[in-house]
Short mmCIF file of C-alpha atoms in Angstrom, two decimals:
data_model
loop_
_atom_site.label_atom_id
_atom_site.label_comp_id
_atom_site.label_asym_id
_atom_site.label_seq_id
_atom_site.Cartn_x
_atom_site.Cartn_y
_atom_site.Cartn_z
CA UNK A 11 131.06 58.41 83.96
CA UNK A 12 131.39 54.94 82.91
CA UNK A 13 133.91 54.07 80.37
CA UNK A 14 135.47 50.75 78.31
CA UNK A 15 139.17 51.17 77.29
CA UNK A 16 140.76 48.16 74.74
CA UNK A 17 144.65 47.99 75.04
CA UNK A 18 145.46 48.14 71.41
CA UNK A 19 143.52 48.88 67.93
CA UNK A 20 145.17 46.29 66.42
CA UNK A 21 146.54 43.12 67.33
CA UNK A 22 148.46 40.65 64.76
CA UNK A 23 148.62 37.02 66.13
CA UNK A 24 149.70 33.42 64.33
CA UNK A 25 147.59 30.95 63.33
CA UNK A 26 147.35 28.59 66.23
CA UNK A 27 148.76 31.14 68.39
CA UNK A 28 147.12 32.73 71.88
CA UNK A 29 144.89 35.17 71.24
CA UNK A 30 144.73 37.94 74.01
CA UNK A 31 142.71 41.25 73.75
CA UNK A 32 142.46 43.66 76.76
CA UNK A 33 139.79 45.34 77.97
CA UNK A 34 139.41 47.74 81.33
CA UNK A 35 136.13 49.16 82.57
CA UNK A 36 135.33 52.04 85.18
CA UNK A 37 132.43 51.37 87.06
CA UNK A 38 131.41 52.24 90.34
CA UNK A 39 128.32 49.43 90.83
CA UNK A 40 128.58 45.63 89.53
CA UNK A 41 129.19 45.91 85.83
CA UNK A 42 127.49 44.03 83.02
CA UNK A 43 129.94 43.08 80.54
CA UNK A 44 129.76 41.72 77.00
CA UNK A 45 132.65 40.76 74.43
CA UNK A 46 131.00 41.53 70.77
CA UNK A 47 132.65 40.07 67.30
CA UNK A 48 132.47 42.19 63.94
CA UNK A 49 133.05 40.17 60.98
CA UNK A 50 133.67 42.42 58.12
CA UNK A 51 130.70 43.68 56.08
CA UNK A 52 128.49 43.00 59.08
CA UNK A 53 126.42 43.95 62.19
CA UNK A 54 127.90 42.90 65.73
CA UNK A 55 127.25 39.42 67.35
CA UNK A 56 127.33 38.49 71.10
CA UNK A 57 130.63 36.45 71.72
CA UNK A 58 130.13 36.16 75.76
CA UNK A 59 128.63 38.52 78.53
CA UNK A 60 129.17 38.47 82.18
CA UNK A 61 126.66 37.60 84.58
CA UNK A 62 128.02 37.74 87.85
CA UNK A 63 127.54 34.09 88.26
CA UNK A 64 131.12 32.52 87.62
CA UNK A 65 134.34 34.65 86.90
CA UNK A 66 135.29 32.72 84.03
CA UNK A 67 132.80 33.24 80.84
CA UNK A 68 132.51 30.78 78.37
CA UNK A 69 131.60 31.69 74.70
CA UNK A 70 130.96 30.80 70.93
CA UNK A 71 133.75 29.77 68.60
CA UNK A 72 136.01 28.49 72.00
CA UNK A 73 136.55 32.30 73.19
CA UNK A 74 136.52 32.90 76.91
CA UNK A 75 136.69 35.50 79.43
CA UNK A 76 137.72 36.24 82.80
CA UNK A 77 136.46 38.47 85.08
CA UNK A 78 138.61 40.48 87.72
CA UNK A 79 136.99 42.94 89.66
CA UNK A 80 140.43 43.75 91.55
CA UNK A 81 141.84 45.14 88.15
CA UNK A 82 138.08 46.19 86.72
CA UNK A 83 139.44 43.68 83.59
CA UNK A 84 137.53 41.83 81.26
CA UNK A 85 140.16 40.21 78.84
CA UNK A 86 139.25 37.94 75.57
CA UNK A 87 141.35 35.04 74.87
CA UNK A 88 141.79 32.04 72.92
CA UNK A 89 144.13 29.35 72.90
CA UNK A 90 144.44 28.50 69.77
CA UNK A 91 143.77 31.16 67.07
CA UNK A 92 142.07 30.39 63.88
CA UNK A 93 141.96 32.40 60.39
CA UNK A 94 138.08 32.41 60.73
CA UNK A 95 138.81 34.82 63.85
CA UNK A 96 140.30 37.54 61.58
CA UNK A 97 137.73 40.44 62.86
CA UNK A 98 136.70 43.44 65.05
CA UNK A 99 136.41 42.91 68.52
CA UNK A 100 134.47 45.32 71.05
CA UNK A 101 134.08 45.08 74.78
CA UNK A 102 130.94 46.77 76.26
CA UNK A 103 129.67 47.67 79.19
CA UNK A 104 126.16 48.16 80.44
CA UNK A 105 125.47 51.90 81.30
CA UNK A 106 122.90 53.14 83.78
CA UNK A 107 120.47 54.35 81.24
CA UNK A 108 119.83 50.83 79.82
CA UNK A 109 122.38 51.55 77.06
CA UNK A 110 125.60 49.64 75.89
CA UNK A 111 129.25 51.69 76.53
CA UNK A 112 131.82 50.31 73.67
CA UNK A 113 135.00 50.65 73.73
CA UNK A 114 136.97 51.69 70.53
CA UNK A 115 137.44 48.28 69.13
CA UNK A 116 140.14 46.05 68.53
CA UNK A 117 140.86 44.60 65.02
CA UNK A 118 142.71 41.10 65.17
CA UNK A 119 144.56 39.47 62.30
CA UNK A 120 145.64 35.95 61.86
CA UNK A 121 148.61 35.55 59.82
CA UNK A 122 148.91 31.59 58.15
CA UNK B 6 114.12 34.01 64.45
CA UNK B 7 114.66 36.93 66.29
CA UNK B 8 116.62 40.10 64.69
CA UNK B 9 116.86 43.27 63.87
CA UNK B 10 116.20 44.55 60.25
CA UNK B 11 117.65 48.00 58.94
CA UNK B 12 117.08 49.34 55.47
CA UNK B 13 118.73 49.97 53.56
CA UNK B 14 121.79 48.32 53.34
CA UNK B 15 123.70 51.03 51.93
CA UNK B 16 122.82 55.11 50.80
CA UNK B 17 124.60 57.58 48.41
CA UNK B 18 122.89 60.88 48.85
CA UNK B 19 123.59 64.55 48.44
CA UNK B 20 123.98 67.03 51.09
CA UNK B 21 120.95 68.49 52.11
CA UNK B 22 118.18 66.15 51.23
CA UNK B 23 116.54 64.19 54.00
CA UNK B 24 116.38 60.55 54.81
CA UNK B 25 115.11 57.82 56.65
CA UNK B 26 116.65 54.73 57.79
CA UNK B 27 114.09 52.07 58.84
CA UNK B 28 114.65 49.94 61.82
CA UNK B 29 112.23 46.87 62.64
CA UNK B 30 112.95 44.43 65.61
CA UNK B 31 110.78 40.98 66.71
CA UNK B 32 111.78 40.66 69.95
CA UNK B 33 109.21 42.84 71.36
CA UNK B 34 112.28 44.80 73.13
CA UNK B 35 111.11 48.18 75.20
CA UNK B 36 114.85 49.15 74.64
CA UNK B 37 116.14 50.65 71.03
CA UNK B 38 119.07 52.48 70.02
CA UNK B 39 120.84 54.21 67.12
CA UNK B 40 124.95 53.95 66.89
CA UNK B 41 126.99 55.63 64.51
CA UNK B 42 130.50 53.42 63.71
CA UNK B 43 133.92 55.22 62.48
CA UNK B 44 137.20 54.13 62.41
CA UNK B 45 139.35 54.67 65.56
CA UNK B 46 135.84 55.76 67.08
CA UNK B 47 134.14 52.93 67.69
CA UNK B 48 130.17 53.09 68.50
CA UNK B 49 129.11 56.22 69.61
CA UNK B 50 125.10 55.82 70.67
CA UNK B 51 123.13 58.92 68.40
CA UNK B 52 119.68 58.19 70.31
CA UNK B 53 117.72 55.97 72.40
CA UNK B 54 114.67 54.86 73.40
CA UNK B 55 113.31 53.28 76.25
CA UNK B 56 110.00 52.20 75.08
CA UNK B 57 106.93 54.05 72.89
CA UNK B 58 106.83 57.35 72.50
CA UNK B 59 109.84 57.58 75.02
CA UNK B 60 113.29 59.17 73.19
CA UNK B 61 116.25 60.53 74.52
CA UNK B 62 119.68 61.96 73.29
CA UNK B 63 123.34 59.75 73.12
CA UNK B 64 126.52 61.39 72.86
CA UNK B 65 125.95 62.03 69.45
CA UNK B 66 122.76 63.09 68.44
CA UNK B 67 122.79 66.58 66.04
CA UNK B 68 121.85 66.24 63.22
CA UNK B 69 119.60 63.29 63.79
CA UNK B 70 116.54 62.95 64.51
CA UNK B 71 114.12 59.76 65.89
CA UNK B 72 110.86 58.50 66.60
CA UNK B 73 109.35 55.40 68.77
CA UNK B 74 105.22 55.51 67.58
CA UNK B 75 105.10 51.53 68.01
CA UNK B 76 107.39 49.06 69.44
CA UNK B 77 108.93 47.39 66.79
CA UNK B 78 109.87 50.10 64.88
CA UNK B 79 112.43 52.87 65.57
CA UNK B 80 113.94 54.83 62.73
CA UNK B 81 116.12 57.44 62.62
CA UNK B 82 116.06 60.61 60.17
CA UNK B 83 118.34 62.82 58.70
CA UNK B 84 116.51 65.71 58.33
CA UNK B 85 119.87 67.33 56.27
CA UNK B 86 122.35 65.28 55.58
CA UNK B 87 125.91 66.87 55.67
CA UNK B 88 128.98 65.07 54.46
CA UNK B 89 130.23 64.50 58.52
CA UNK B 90 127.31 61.95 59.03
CA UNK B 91 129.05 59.72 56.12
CA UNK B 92 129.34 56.69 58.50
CA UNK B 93 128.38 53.21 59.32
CA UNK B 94 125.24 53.20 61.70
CA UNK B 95 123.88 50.16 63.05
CA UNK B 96 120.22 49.68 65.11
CA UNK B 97 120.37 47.94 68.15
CA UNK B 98 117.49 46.53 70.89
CA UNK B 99 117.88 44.98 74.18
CA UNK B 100 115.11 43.55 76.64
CA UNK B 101 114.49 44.65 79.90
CA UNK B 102 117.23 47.63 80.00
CA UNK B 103 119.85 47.88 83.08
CA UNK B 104 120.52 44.22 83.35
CA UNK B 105 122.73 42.05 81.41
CA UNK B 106 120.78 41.08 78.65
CA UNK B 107 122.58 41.42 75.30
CA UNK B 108 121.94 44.00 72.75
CA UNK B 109 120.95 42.63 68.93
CA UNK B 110 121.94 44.47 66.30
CA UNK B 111 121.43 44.97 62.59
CA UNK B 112 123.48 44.73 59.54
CA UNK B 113 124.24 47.95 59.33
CA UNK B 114 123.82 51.01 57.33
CA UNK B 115 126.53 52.05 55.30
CA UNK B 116 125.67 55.95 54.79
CA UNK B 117 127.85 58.37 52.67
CA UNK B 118 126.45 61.68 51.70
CA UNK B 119 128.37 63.77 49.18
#
């Protein structure tokens, strides 16, 4: 069965600091991949997905992604963290049955 | 502007009398889903459906039930509520399903049943 695993519940960075958040998928056919961002009190937005046509995803508020099938990882990061990224953080992957596979989450704080 | 609209926001009811939480998207999506949110859990899917009058079961589904009579419109009933299904639960649709388009979602439900 497909699954997502995220390295860590809860990360603690630095303003300004990288931000890194892990995330591991098990599939045995191309994967579709999506980073989403929970902002407390609210539903889940798309930060990036993977489309098979470059390795390195770009997304909203300067987050990217990089795709490596050799270690079936789809890590976050940012360079330069901001308080505004204080939130949850899900990685997904597309299941067979049309639906979305989440992993547990991973809640990031950004210390001044 | 496309979205997905749940009502209502939030729900304080007592065990054993049934609900409905409404789900509405504009998207014209065939694909629709139900999640239920805890902490440490993540989102754990409670149904799906794949396009009108087409339902199936997530990983979670008893105790829940659904119903896809139009497109737009897919909500999701608690026939008895028990305390375990106090939770966050969020809608979700999604285009043509098995590729990589993204999944919207609503604000969320904040359910707590006492």
């Amino acid at each position: 069965a497909q699954s997502v695993t995220q390295l860590g519940s809860h990360v603690s960075v630095s303003e300004g600091a990288l931000v890194l958040l892990r995330c591991n998928y098990s599939s045995s056919v191309p994967p579709y991949l999506f980073w989403y961002v929970q902002y407390p009190n609210q539903g889940l937005q798309l930060l990036l997905k993977y489309t098979s046509a470059a390795t390195l995803v770009k997304g909203i508020n300067g987050f990217e992604a990089e795709f490596k099938k050799s270690e079936t990882s789809f890590h976050l990061t940012k360079p330069s963290a901001h308080m505004s990224d204080a939130a949850e953080y899900f990685c997904a992957s597309g299941g067979s049955q049309g639906n979305l596979i989440f992993g547990k989450g991973t809640k990031l704080s950004v210390k001044p | 502007e496309a979205q997905v609209t749940q009502n209502p926001r939030y729900l304080i009811t007592v065990t054993g009398k049934k609900l409905t939480v409404t789900c509405s998207q504009n998207m014209n999506h065939e694909y629709m889903s139900w999640y239920r949110q805890d902490p440490g859990l993540g989102l754990r899917q409670i149904y799906y459906s794949m396009n009108v009058e087409v339902t199936d079961k997530g990983d979670v589904p008893e105790g829940y039930k659904v119903s896809r009579k139009e497109k737009r419109n897919f909500p999701l009933i608690l026939e008895s509520p028990s305390p375990n299904q106090t939770s966050l639960y969020f809608c979700a649709s999604r285009g043509i399903w098995g590729s990589n388009t993204e999944a919207f979602f609503g604000q969320g439900t904040r359910l707590t049943v006492v």
